[in-house]
Amino acid sequence: MARELKVLNALDAAKTQWYHFTAIVIAGMGFFTDAYDLFSISLVTKLLGRIYYFDPSSRTPGSLPPNVSAAVNGVAFCGTLAGQLFFGWLGDKMGRKKVYGMTLMIMVICCIASGLSFGSRPTGVMATLCFFRFWLGFGIGGDYPLSATIMSEYANKRTRGAFIAAVFAMQGFGNLTGGIIAIIISAAFKARFDAPVYKDDPAGSTVPQADYAWRIVLMFGAIPALLTYYWRMKMPETARYTALVAKNAKQAASDMTQVLNVEIVEEPEQAEELARREQFGLFSRQFAKRHGLHLLGTTVCWFLLDIAFYSQNLFQKDIYTAVNWLPKADSMNALEEMFKISCAQTLVALCGTIPGYWFTVFFIDIIGRFIIQLGGFFFMTAFMLGLAIPYHHWTTPGHHIGFIVMYAFTFFFANFGPNSTTFIVPAEIFPARLRSTCHGISAAAGKAGAIIGSFGFLYAAQSTDPKKTDAGYPPGIGVRNSLFVLAGCNVAGFFFTFLVPESKGKSLEELSGENEDEEAETSAAVEYRAVPAPPA
């Protein structure tokens, strides 16, 4: 029945129109905010340590204790994981549109509240910040399955991959904007409230006004999300949800008639037959037979990718310091350190992150998802080994720029690779009634990897020499050995990619097997009619 519905055929065959670009912007601004909020915290953690954990007797600036640093950096991922599972499930139960506005308002409220974190002691401020960042992550988590599903169900089959990739590519601009805002804020405060470097005046190197700088950076993320709320509420429910899940083909045709500016009228017989169809659930034998390996492939690939991706991204400032690309902390004041960290992250976003996303947009419907993901894992492995094997070479004077170039290439092939495709494919290959749920499960597996990467790398990347570890941290395996571990994750991701089907150029119903349901029911009905009635 899915194949015969005129509204779905019209969506699959539709030319690229203005509503496609509108949907990309509306869904993409959610991901812009997601990336801004999740990565902006890495720009201000050094500043938080100087403000709230200053030790007058120490020769080095204050830093967040290991448990506090892990909580501040990782708590949003815990919320994101929960939000992906909950809102993914809810999107299939209540509809994409109804849930879409909820996630955005949670993000806006918690984004502002994060910047207003309060407390009479440092632990109080950090606890409040972690509380609001958890719920911020919860809202962000809902945006993953809903944005991907909405875009896939609105798109035509010829350019569907590029449209979903364009939504995800807004993360690159979120990262870039986070860096730019932090540069502007830190530069403005530094110019207005100049301070000596830490080794000259430990207490005076962090001016009281610096406490406003990190709050402004975090709260700015609410602005783009708030601007798109009205347009999210104006979007009609996707035709595939209305027709295939809510079983209201007439309403789907009416909604898409307005969107596509083409008259679509569904035949009553088709709509009635659709409403009578029985459908299998997530925990059924039929789902395990048809999509069990697909779900295993999407979850494991996303899990492995995010271990490598987030462990690098969240702690790139520590990697820069390790290769002496950033000055020593005691040779800078607090705002200067924030400024230099922000410059470094902005440069990586501009040169390595954004190009990778848009290479995916331009090539995904030409060479396909499978090749991009396979190639991405391969080249990430190659460049990580290229960083790890001659690591001591990269840390010697004169070779730091080469390290940064290699490091940027790992980000390029993550984004022109599995970081994009693991988001796209789960929104295409599962049935409409389970699409949001399965995407949420896949995305939650990814965030579990991000939690392991972000928490684990804090400890793993510490020097093997106890005298060279950061304050409060036990000895680790070092940056070099950590890069070997991350390369191993990429190798495993390469092989699990073979469980994921190619979805280029196929309709969602063809990929999910919903057309096969129809064919099976049709043949069963023919056989039933062909059997003569028994004699009375």
XYZ file of C-alpha atoms in Angstrom:
536
model
C 0.000 0.000 0.000
C 2.839 2.374 0.754
C 3.937 2.117 -2.862
C 0.469 2.933 -4.202
C -0.198 6.004 -2.104
C -0.075 8.991 -4.416
C 1.140 11.374 -1.713
C 4.270 9.294 -1.062
C 4.964 8.905 -4.759
C 4.603 12.681 -5.122
C 7.145 13.273 -2.316
C 9.628 10.804 -3.803
C 9.398 12.346 -7.256
C 9.158 16.012 -6.214
C 11.625 18.470 -7.664
C 13.784 20.414 -5.232
C 11.585 23.272 -4.064
C 11.596 26.141 -1.609
C 9.968 24.024 1.120
C 12.973 21.660 1.048
C 15.338 24.524 1.873
C 12.933 25.848 4.506
C 12.880 22.433 6.186
C 16.699 22.257 6.089
C 17.016 25.641 7.820
C 14.332 24.912 10.430
C 15.747 21.501 11.313
C 19.350 22.642 10.835
C 19.117 25.495 13.332
C 18.337 22.924 15.989
C 21.619 21.183 15.169
C 23.411 24.515 15.057
C 22.273 25.037 18.652
C 23.062 21.428 19.579
C 26.675 21.737 18.428
C 27.096 25.189 19.940
C 25.846 24.040 23.344
C 27.669 20.711 23.495
C 31.049 22.035 22.365
C 31.048 25.534 23.876
C 31.646 24.066 27.323
C 35.130 22.955 26.192
C 35.981 26.618 25.537
C 35.320 27.716 29.105
C 36.378 24.794 31.325
C 39.906 26.191 31.812
C 38.363 29.527 32.805
C 35.994 27.794 35.256
C 38.990 26.132 36.887
C 40.817 29.454 37.301
C 37.747 31.210 38.749
C 36.382 28.572 41.118
C 39.391 26.404 42.012
C 42.185 28.950 42.468
C 44.888 27.850 44.910
C 47.137 30.752 46.058
C 49.907 28.342 47.008
C 50.034 26.624 43.613
C 52.487 27.528 40.867
C 49.928 26.571 38.224
C 46.494 28.125 37.598
C 43.434 26.572 39.168
C 41.828 23.697 37.293
C 38.666 21.700 37.695
C 39.174 18.562 39.830
C 38.940 15.341 37.772
C 35.458 14.407 38.984
C 34.119 17.933 38.449
C 35.711 18.218 35.004
C 34.257 14.856 33.993
C 30.797 15.898 35.217
C 30.819 19.323 33.546
C 32.040 17.905 30.239
C 30.011 14.704 30.254
C 26.702 15.393 32.004
C 25.105 16.897 28.886
C 25.887 13.667 27.027
C 24.055 11.671 29.699
C 21.021 13.911 29.184
C 21.376 13.630 25.417
C 21.387 9.832 25.582
C 18.208 9.823 27.673
C 16.560 12.396 25.389
C 17.377 10.412 22.250
C 15.708 7.299 23.597
C 12.689 9.071 25.097
C 11.887 11.556 22.329
C 12.750 9.004 19.635
C 10.065 6.721 21.054
C 7.666 9.624 21.625
C 8.101 10.844 18.037
C 6.695 7.544 16.771
C 3.845 7.556 19.288
C 2.651 11.185 19.190
C 3.982 12.367 15.848
C 7.081 14.271 14.812
C 5.571 17.749 14.897
C 4.013 17.552 18.373
C 7.274 16.541 19.993
C 9.488 18.844 17.913
C 8.469 22.023 19.737
C 8.987 20.450 23.171
C 12.656 19.689 22.530
C 13.371 23.214 21.320
C 11.825 24.913 24.352
C 13.766 22.643 26.727
C 16.958 23.641 24.916
C 16.198 27.369 25.097
C 15.235 27.376 28.792
C 18.162 25.226 29.945
C 20.647 27.104 27.769
C 19.771 30.349 29.524
C 19.640 28.650 32.922
C 23.145 27.196 32.423
C 24.532 30.710 32.196
C 22.677 31.690 35.357
C 24.149 28.873 37.467
C 24.468 30.002 41.057
C 25.880 28.893 44.386
C 27.595 30.246 47.475
C 30.520 27.851 46.967
C 32.289 26.515 43.855
C 30.680 23.092 44.298
C 27.243 24.757 44.321
C 27.899 26.574 41.053
C 29.206 23.414 39.386
C 26.289 21.334 40.674
C 23.769 23.863 39.345
C 25.589 24.049 36.024
C 25.589 20.249 35.723
C 21.876 20.062 36.574
C 20.858 22.466 33.817
C 23.310 20.982 31.310
C 21.798 17.545 31.865
C 18.347 18.834 30.908
C 19.862 20.867 28.089
C 21.290 17.594 26.782
C 17.882 15.963 27.234
C 16.330 18.493 24.848
C 19.259 18.234 22.435
C 18.856 14.445 22.433
C 15.297 14.746 21.169
C 16.445 16.852 18.256
C 18.575 14.044 16.790
C 15.875 11.490 15.854
C 13.201 14.093 15.132
C 15.241 16.328 12.820
C 16.650 13.380 10.893
C 13.270 11.685 10.563
C 11.421 14.837 9.548
C 13.984 15.698 6.885
C 14.075 12.170 5.476
C 10.285 12.026 5.285
C 10.006 15.422 3.592
C 12.784 14.829 1.039
C 12.630 13.303 -2.437
C 14.566 10.083 -2.968
C 17.021 11.590 -5.455
C 18.541 14.190 -3.088
C 17.413 12.872 0.299
C 20.955 12.159 1.503
C 22.150 15.671 0.705
C 19.170 17.234 2.520
C 19.685 15.198 5.711
C 23.445 15.821 5.512
C 22.803 19.577 5.163
C 20.785 19.518 8.394
C 23.611 17.715 10.169
C 26.218 20.004 8.582
C 24.812 22.893 10.603
C 26.777 21.385 13.491
C 29.930 22.678 11.825
C 28.582 26.219 11.845
C 27.524 25.727 15.479
C 31.105 24.792 16.383
C 32.482 27.710 14.388
C 30.042 30.182 15.928
C 30.850 28.907 19.424
C 34.500 29.663 18.810
C 33.805 33.085 17.283
C 31.504 34.149 20.136
C 34.082 33.018 22.697
C 36.812 34.945 20.831
C 34.684 38.120 20.763
C 33.670 37.872 24.423
C 37.152 37.045 25.722
C 38.808 39.722 23.553
C 36.287 42.363 24.662
C 36.695 41.515 28.360
C 40.475 41.307 28.016
C 40.619 44.740 26.399
C 38.344 46.256 29.036
C 39.739 44.433 32.096
C 43.429 43.830 31.464
C 45.295 41.601 33.906
C 48.863 40.345 34.470
C 49.878 36.780 33.598
C 49.540 34.093 36.256
C 53.242 33.717 37.128
C 53.524 37.453 37.808
C 50.331 37.798 39.843
C 48.383 34.554 40.477
C 45.388 36.222 42.135
C 45.249 39.232 39.821
C 45.482 37.151 36.606
C 41.761 36.313 36.870
C 39.658 39.462 37.070
C 36.245 39.217 38.827
C 34.486 40.204 35.589
C 35.711 36.959 33.956
C 32.842 35.247 35.769
C 30.458 36.930 33.303
C 32.392 35.843 30.202
C 31.654 32.102 30.372
C 28.014 32.756 31.266
C 27.468 34.938 28.183
C 29.076 32.337 25.929
C 26.785 29.569 27.203
C 23.595 31.651 27.102
C 24.135 32.850 23.537
C 23.193 29.376 22.311
C 19.536 30.063 23.123
C 19.201 32.782 20.475
C 19.237 30.709 17.238
C 16.945 28.076 18.768
C 14.436 30.692 19.862
C 14.374 32.251 16.389
C 13.197 29.004 14.766
C 10.473 28.033 17.268
C 7.644 29.746 15.362
C 8.584 28.052 12.094
C 8.780 24.636 13.708
C 5.230 25.037 14.929
C 4.065 26.042 11.452
C 5.423 22.892 9.760
C 2.739 20.292 8.964
C 3.144 16.733 10.210
C 5.134 14.604 7.782
C 2.993 12.801 5.196
C 4.623 9.451 5.942
C 3.718 9.623 9.629
C 0.180 10.780 8.891
C -0.405 8.139 6.209
C 1.585 5.123 7.404
C 1.453 5.493 11.205
C -1.663 7.572 11.937
C -3.379 5.780 8.972
C -4.919 8.993 7.639
C -3.923 9.070 3.968
C -6.493 11.754 3.135
C -5.021 14.190 5.667
C -1.518 13.422 4.400
C -2.599 14.211 0.850
C -4.235 17.448 1.995
C -1.128 18.575 3.910
C 1.257 17.834 1.052
C -1.049 19.461 -1.510
C -0.361 22.761 0.281
C 3.362 22.082 0.626
C 4.036 20.844 -2.911
C 1.475 23.110 -4.620
C 0.203 20.054 -6.509
C -3.283 18.583 -6.253
C -3.082 15.147 -4.577
C -6.248 13.099 -4.016
C -6.059 9.653 -2.439
C -8.620 7.014 -3.435
C -10.851 5.967 -0.500
C -10.202 2.247 -1.139
C -6.463 2.709 -0.748
C -6.869 4.672 2.478
C -9.226 2.041 3.937
C -6.913 -0.842 3.005
C -3.998 0.982 4.621
C -5.959 1.442 7.849
C -6.642 -2.322 8.038
C -2.998 -3.390 7.762
C -1.328 -5.054 10.738
C 2.235 -3.998 11.505
C 5.013 -5.654 13.491
C 6.677 -3.988 16.473
C 10.250 -3.299 17.551
C 10.597 -6.469 19.643
C 8.915 -8.789 17.147
C 10.516 -11.707 15.318
C 9.754 -10.033 11.981
C 11.711 -6.912 12.963
C 14.673 -8.966 14.156
C 14.660 -10.914 10.892
C 14.403 -7.867 8.623
C 16.212 -5.125 10.516
C 18.059 -6.741 13.423
C 21.473 -6.679 11.735
C 20.761 -3.204 10.342
C 20.093 -1.863 13.851
C 23.207 -3.618 15.165
C 25.259 -2.020 12.390
C 23.928 1.515 12.913
C 24.300 1.384 16.711
C 27.793 -0.130 16.835
C 29.183 2.123 14.088
C 27.829 5.240 15.814
C 29.099 4.000 19.194
C 32.640 3.401 17.919
C 32.751 6.615 15.897
C 31.751 8.788 18.839
C 34.372 7.289 21.146
C 37.025 8.578 18.760
C 35.266 11.753 17.654
C 34.256 13.213 21.003
C 37.389 12.261 22.894
C 39.357 14.380 20.416
C 36.867 17.200 20.078
C 36.195 17.845 23.744
C 39.837 17.789 24.743
C 41.537 19.269 21.724
C 42.731 22.138 23.933
C 44.780 19.605 25.934
C 46.243 18.169 22.736
C 47.226 21.675 21.583
C 49.005 22.232 24.883
C 50.754 18.865 24.663
C 52.378 19.833 21.353
C 53.148 23.357 22.604
C 50.722 24.979 20.152
C 49.282 26.931 23.087
C 51.558 28.798 25.536
C 51.973 27.418 29.024
C 49.045 28.261 31.280
C 51.110 30.275 33.764
C 52.308 32.582 30.971
C 48.751 33.803 30.295
C 45.975 35.423 32.273
C 42.536 33.755 32.433
C 40.863 35.647 29.581
C 43.921 35.346 27.350
C 43.883 31.571 27.793
C 40.199 31.442 26.869
C 40.925 33.595 23.817
C 43.738 31.342 22.559
C 41.787 28.115 23.135
C 38.845 29.614 21.223
C 41.115 30.659 18.335
C 42.495 27.128 18.094
C 39.051 25.483 18.059
C 37.746 28.015 15.521
C 40.676 27.282 13.222
C 40.036 23.516 13.384
C 36.294 24.058 12.762
C 37.022 26.292 9.788
C 39.682 24.091 8.182
C 38.759 20.564 9.229
C 35.181 20.354 10.466
C 33.043 22.446 8.113
C 34.639 21.283 4.814
C 34.080 17.638 5.783
C 30.361 18.171 6.427
C 29.808 19.911 3.095
C 31.832 17.384 1.124
C 29.283 14.880 2.425
C 26.386 17.102 1.304
C 27.769 17.387 -2.222
C 28.868 13.770 -2.744
C 26.551 11.537 -0.685
C 23.952 11.093 -3.428
C 26.700 10.505 -5.998
C 28.987 7.940 -4.354
C 26.596 6.707 -1.652
C 26.546 6.341 2.115
C 28.411 3.035 2.288
C 31.559 4.189 0.482
C 31.702 7.473 2.423
C 31.417 5.691 5.775
C 33.919 2.994 4.850
C 36.393 5.542 3.501
C 35.932 7.796 6.520
C 36.766 5.047 9.008
C 39.764 4.014 6.880
C 41.286 7.488 6.654
C 40.547 8.310 10.307
C 42.524 5.194 11.218
C 45.358 6.174 8.890
C 45.673 9.731 10.198
C 45.407 8.701 13.858
C 48.195 6.195 13.322
C 50.082 8.946 11.492
C 49.768 11.031 14.653
C 50.484 8.231 17.114
C 53.401 6.309 15.592
C 55.763 9.319 15.223
C 54.158 11.169 18.157
C 57.495 12.203 19.664
C 58.445 13.713 16.309
C 55.326 15.904 16.317
C 56.033 17.179 19.838
C 59.513 18.462 19.018
C 59.936 22.157 18.097
C 59.264 22.982 14.467
C 56.788 20.175 13.804
C 53.725 21.448 15.642
C 51.997 22.796 12.543
C 52.288 19.360 10.915
C 50.578 17.824 13.943
C 47.671 20.270 13.685
C 47.285 19.571 9.943
C 47.152 15.808 10.562
C 44.749 16.369 13.453
C 42.481 18.487 11.230
C 42.428 15.719 8.602
C 41.062 13.248 11.159
C 38.157 15.652 11.694
C 37.716 16.149 7.958
C 37.332 12.411 7.326
C 35.143 11.967 10.386
C 32.717 14.523 8.976
C 33.182 13.454 5.350
C 32.580 9.980 6.684
C 30.898 8.184 9.587
C 30.022 11.241 11.668
C 27.574 12.234 8.908
C 26.491 8.828 7.594
C 25.727 7.352 11.027
C 23.217 10.183 11.423
C 21.706 9.838 7.938
C 21.246 6.096 7.399
C 19.107 5.262 10.503
C 16.568 7.845 9.283
C 16.183 5.946 5.983
C 16.250 2.171 6.464
C 13.631 1.506 9.165
C 9.787 1.458 8.876
C 7.939 4.747 9.410
C 6.262 3.517 12.599
C 9.688 2.716 14.139
C 11.920 5.188 12.298
C 12.265 7.777 15.053
C 12.667 5.087 17.735
C 15.418 3.237 15.842
C 17.225 6.477 15.072
C 17.030 7.388 18.750
C 18.472 3.990 19.739
C 21.324 4.363 17.239
C 22.029 7.925 18.363
C 21.923 6.903 22.043
C 24.547 4.231 21.328
C 26.649 7.015 19.822
C 26.280 9.149 22.913
C 27.272 6.191 25.065
C 30.463 6.180 23.012
C 30.803 9.928 23.513
C 30.511 9.450 27.283
C 33.218 6.794 27.214
C 35.398 8.986 25.020
C 34.945 12.159 27.020
C 35.250 10.589 30.475
C 37.862 8.022 29.546
C 40.139 10.396 27.638
C 40.381 12.663 30.693
C 42.207 9.885 32.474
C 43.713 7.895 29.607
C 45.569 10.842 28.056
C 47.403 11.655 31.297
C 51.143 11.123 31.216
C 52.544 7.802 32.368
C 54.902 9.824 34.594
C 53.085 10.674 37.880
C 55.037 13.944 38.094
C 53.634 15.174 34.762
C 49.932 14.484 35.291
C 47.380 17.251 35.793
C 46.445 18.058 39.385
C 44.262 15.341 40.888
C 44.638 12.840 38.055
C 46.320 9.436 38.327
C 48.876 8.434 35.670
C 47.340 7.368 32.367
C 48.556 5.762 29.169
C 49.474 9.079 27.527
C 48.209 10.838 24.423
C 50.184 8.576 22.074
C 48.725 5.314 23.380
C 45.274 6.886 23.562
C 45.499 7.626 19.842
C 46.304 3.946 19.212
C 43.148 2.952 21.135
C 41.045 5.392 19.114
C 42.513 4.052 15.871
C 41.429 0.575 16.981
C 37.867 1.830 17.437
C 37.926 3.114 13.859
C 39.118 -0.255 12.542
C 36.196 -1.989 14.275
C 33.805 0.620 12.830
C 35.159 -0.117 9.349
C 34.108 -3.766 9.595
C 30.710 -3.142 11.217
C 29.862 -0.839 8.302
C 29.283 -3.992 6.216
C 26.088 -4.628 8.240
C 24.519 -1.370 7.000
C 22.748 -1.345 3.588
C 23.243 1.283 0.889
C 20.210 3.589 0.728
C 21.150 5.855 -2.169
C 18.376 6.465 -4.710
C 15.778 4.228 -3.049
C 12.431 5.223 -1.553
C 12.002 4.960 2.210
C 9.303 2.300 1.753
C 11.576 0.206 -0.469
C 14.383 0.427 2.100
C 12.207 -0.343 5.113
C 10.401 -3.256 3.448
C 6.977 -1.659 3.779
C 6.386 -2.386 0.083
C 7.156 -6.034 0.781
C 4.455 -6.021 3.466
C 2.010 -4.874 0.853
C 3.090 -7.489 -1.680
C 2.849 -10.274 0.909
C -0.624 -9.177 1.938
C -1.744 -8.908 -1.687
C -0.518 -12.411 -2.552
C -2.119 -13.815 0.597
C -5.408 -12.175 -0.322
C -5.237 -13.629 -3.863
C -4.547 -17.113 -2.492
C -7.431 -16.778 -0.059
C -9.818 -15.801 -2.852
C -8.529 -18.647 -5.063
C -9.394 -21.390 -2.546
C -12.942 -22.684 -3.198
C -15.366 -22.695 -0.327
C -15.971 -26.127 1.236
C -19.304 -27.825 0.390
C -22.150 -27.184 2.796
